[in-house]
Amino acid sequence: MQTKLKQVWAKCLEIIHNEINDQSFKTWFEPIVPIKIADNTLTIEVPSQFFYEWLEENYVEVLRKAIDATLGNQGMLEYSILVDKGDKKNPPISYNIPNQKATQNTTSKPKPEADVFKSPFMFKDLDSLELDSYLNTRYTFNNYIEGDC
């Protein structure tokens, strides 16, 4: 089972490396550790929540392509986020985030128009507006005192 896991992950890394530059590959994909493979689901361990979010925002298409090429169209990817590396006495702590299969041709519904923020500078009669300057009236040049440092 471990040999299949290593083979699948090595194939994924090869596909990913062909898609992105070396620096990005070293930064974002070399630290990933494959954990298990079961039922066409590959579980990988990432070092942090930020790491997971960055992969999902920037490399989801590349990951999808690699998973499809190695596990087929039914392949899934699951993340295990390392929360605490642990020590000799305590085992590492992590939690899993299942990844739903992304569809290739999804269309999102347009968001309903929200209330538009009205800028105070858009008023027609700007001179008649009473705007507070939030300046302290006690501080003026008439009572400014210069001193030695």
Short mmCIF file of C-alpha atoms in Angstrom, two decimals:
data_model
loop_
_atom_site.label_atom_id
_atom_site.label_comp_id
_atom_site.label_asym_id
_atom_site.label_seq_id
_atom_site.Cartn_x
_atom_site.Cartn_y
_atom_site.Cartn_z
CA MET A 1 0.00 0.00 0.00
CA GLN A 2 2.81 2.42 0.83
CA THR A 3 4.48 1.76 -2.51
CA LYS A 4 1.26 2.67 -4.35
CA LEU A 5 1.02 5.84 -2.25
CA LYS A 6 4.59 6.82 -3.11
CA GLN A 7 4.07 6.04 -6.80
CA VAL A 8 0.86 8.06 -7.01
CA TRP A 9 2.38 11.03 -5.18
CA ALA A 10 5.56 10.89 -7.30
CA LYS A 11 3.44 10.94 -10.47
CA CYS A 12 1.40 13.88 -9.12
CA LEU A 13 4.58 15.79 -8.29
CA GLU A 14 5.96 15.13 -11.76
CA ILE A 15 2.82 16.54 -13.39
CA ILE A 16 2.77 19.53 -11.03
CA HIS A 17 6.47 20.25 -11.59
CA ASN A 18 5.87 20.39 -15.35
CA GLU A 19 3.12 22.99 -14.83
CA ILE A 20 4.82 25.48 -12.47
CA ASN A 21 8.26 27.04 -12.00
CA ASP A 22 10.96 25.51 -9.79
CA GLN A 23 10.75 28.10 -7.01
CA SER A 24 7.00 27.66 -6.58
CA PHE A 25 7.36 23.90 -6.68
CA LYS A 26 10.04 23.91 -3.96
CA THR A 27 8.07 26.34 -1.81
CA TRP A 28 4.59 24.85 -2.06
CA PHE A 29 4.89 21.19 -3.04
CA GLU A 30 8.11 19.78 -1.59
CA PRO A 31 6.92 20.27 2.04
CA ILE A 32 3.75 18.23 1.38
CA VAL A 33 3.77 14.70 2.79
CA PRO A 34 1.47 12.01 1.36
CA ILE A 35 -0.37 10.26 4.22
CA LYS A 36 -2.64 7.62 2.71
CA ILE A 37 -4.58 6.57 -0.33
CA ALA A 38 -7.94 4.83 -0.03
CA ASP A 39 -10.99 4.59 -2.29
CA ASN A 40 -9.50 6.91 -4.94
CA THR A 41 -8.85 9.54 -2.26
CA LEU A 42 -5.31 10.79 -1.75
CA THR A 43 -4.66 12.36 1.66
CA ILE A 44 -1.75 14.80 1.91
CA GLU A 45 -0.39 16.57 4.98
CA VAL A 46 0.31 20.29 4.72
CA PRO A 47 2.24 22.30 7.35
CA SER A 48 -0.42 24.92 8.17
CA GLN A 49 -3.89 26.31 7.52
CA PHE A 50 -2.32 29.13 5.49
CA PHE A 51 -0.52 26.55 3.36
CA TYR A 52 -3.82 24.76 2.67
CA GLU A 53 -5.60 28.01 1.78
CA TRP A 54 -2.78 29.11 -0.53
CA LEU A 55 -2.85 25.79 -2.39
CA GLU A 56 -6.62 25.99 -2.78
CA GLU A 57 -6.52 29.58 -4.02
CA ASN A 58 -3.54 29.35 -6.37
CA TYR A 59 -2.91 25.75 -7.38
CA VAL A 60 -6.29 24.01 -7.32
CA GLU A 61 -6.35 23.57 -11.11
CA VAL A 62 -2.85 22.09 -11.17
CA LEU A 63 -3.72 19.74 -8.31
CA ARG A 64 -6.96 18.74 -10.03
CA LYS A 65 -5.05 17.95 -13.23
CA ALA A 66 -2.51 15.84 -11.34
CA ILE A 67 -5.19 13.92 -9.41
CA ASP A 68 -7.22 13.29 -12.57
CA ALA A 69 -4.13 12.01 -14.39
CA THR A 70 -3.07 9.65 -11.60
CA LEU A 71 -6.34 8.51 -9.98
CA GLY A 72 -8.80 9.12 -12.80
CA ASN A 73 -11.80 11.44 -12.97
CA GLN A 74 -13.23 10.00 -9.75
CA GLY A 75 -10.04 10.84 -7.83
CA MET A 76 -10.34 13.02 -4.74
CA LEU A 77 -7.84 14.97 -2.68
CA GLU A 78 -8.06 15.31 1.10
CA TYR A 79 -5.92 17.63 3.19
CA SER A 80 -4.54 16.87 6.62
CA ILE A 81 -3.36 20.07 8.29
CA LEU A 82 -0.55 19.70 10.81
CA VAL A 83 -1.50 21.67 13.89
CA ASP A 84 1.27 20.58 16.26
CA LYS A 85 4.41 18.69 15.26
CA GLY A 86 4.54 17.02 18.65
CA ASP A 87 7.61 15.82 20.49
CA LYS A 88 8.93 12.57 21.97
CA LYS A 89 6.09 12.31 24.50
CA ASN A 90 3.18 13.67 22.44
CA PRO A 91 2.23 12.59 18.92
CA PRO A 92 1.64 15.23 16.22
CA ILE A 93 -1.84 16.74 16.04
CA SER A 94 -3.55 17.29 12.70
CA TYR A 95 -7.07 17.55 11.30
CA ASN A 96 -8.48 16.54 7.95
CA ILE A 97 -10.32 18.70 5.46
CA PRO A 98 -12.07 16.74 2.72
CA ASN A 99 -11.98 18.33 -0.70
CA GLN A 100 -15.08 18.14 -2.85
CA LYS A 101 -14.45 17.29 -6.46
CA ALA A 102 -14.31 20.53 -8.41
CA THR A 103 -16.35 20.49 -11.56
CA GLN A 104 -14.64 21.75 -14.66
CA ASN A 105 -17.47 23.88 -16.07
CA THR A 106 -19.06 25.57 -13.11
CA THR A 107 -20.87 28.85 -13.42
CA SER A 108 -21.56 30.96 -10.42
CA LYS A 109 -24.72 32.97 -9.97
CA PRO A 110 -24.19 36.70 -10.03
CA LYS A 111 -24.31 38.25 -6.60
CA PRO A 112 -27.31 40.46 -5.92
CA GLU A 113 -26.48 44.11 -5.90
CA ALA A 114 -25.73 45.23 -2.38
CA ASP A 115 -26.38 48.66 -1.00
CA VAL A 116 -23.90 50.99 -2.60
CA PHE A 117 -21.68 52.92 -0.22
CA LYS A 118 -22.35 56.60 -0.64
CA SER A 119 -19.28 58.77 -0.47
CA PRO A 120 -19.70 62.15 1.25
CA PHE A 121 -17.99 63.70 -1.77
CA MET A 122 -20.83 62.66 -4.06
CA PHE A 123 -23.31 65.16 -2.56
CA LYS A 124 -24.35 67.94 -4.88
CA ASP A 125 -24.28 70.70 -2.29
CA LEU A 126 -21.04 69.92 -0.50
CA ASP A 127 -20.71 73.42 0.98
CA SER A 128 -23.89 73.04 3.01
CA LEU A 129 -22.70 69.87 4.74
CA GLU A 130 -21.56 70.16 8.34
CA LEU A 131 -18.58 67.83 8.57
CA ASP A 132 -16.70 67.38 11.82
CA SER A 133 -12.95 67.84 11.38
CA TYR A 134 -12.11 65.94 14.60
CA LEU A 135 -9.43 68.53 15.37
CA ASN A 136 -8.83 69.63 18.95
CA THR A 137 -9.61 73.35 19.11
CA ARG A 138 -7.16 73.86 22.01
CA TYR A 139 -4.21 73.15 19.75
CA THR A 140 -3.52 76.30 17.71
CA PHE A 141 -0.44 78.16 16.56
CA ASN A 142 -1.27 80.92 19.05
CA ASN A 143 -0.56 78.65 22.03
CA TYR A 144 2.26 76.62 20.45
CA ILE A 145 5.36 76.55 22.68
CA GLU A 146 8.83 75.77 21.42
CA GLY A 147 11.34 74.32 23.81
CA ASP A 148 14.79 72.77 23.96
CA CYS A 149 15.07 69.04 23.49
#
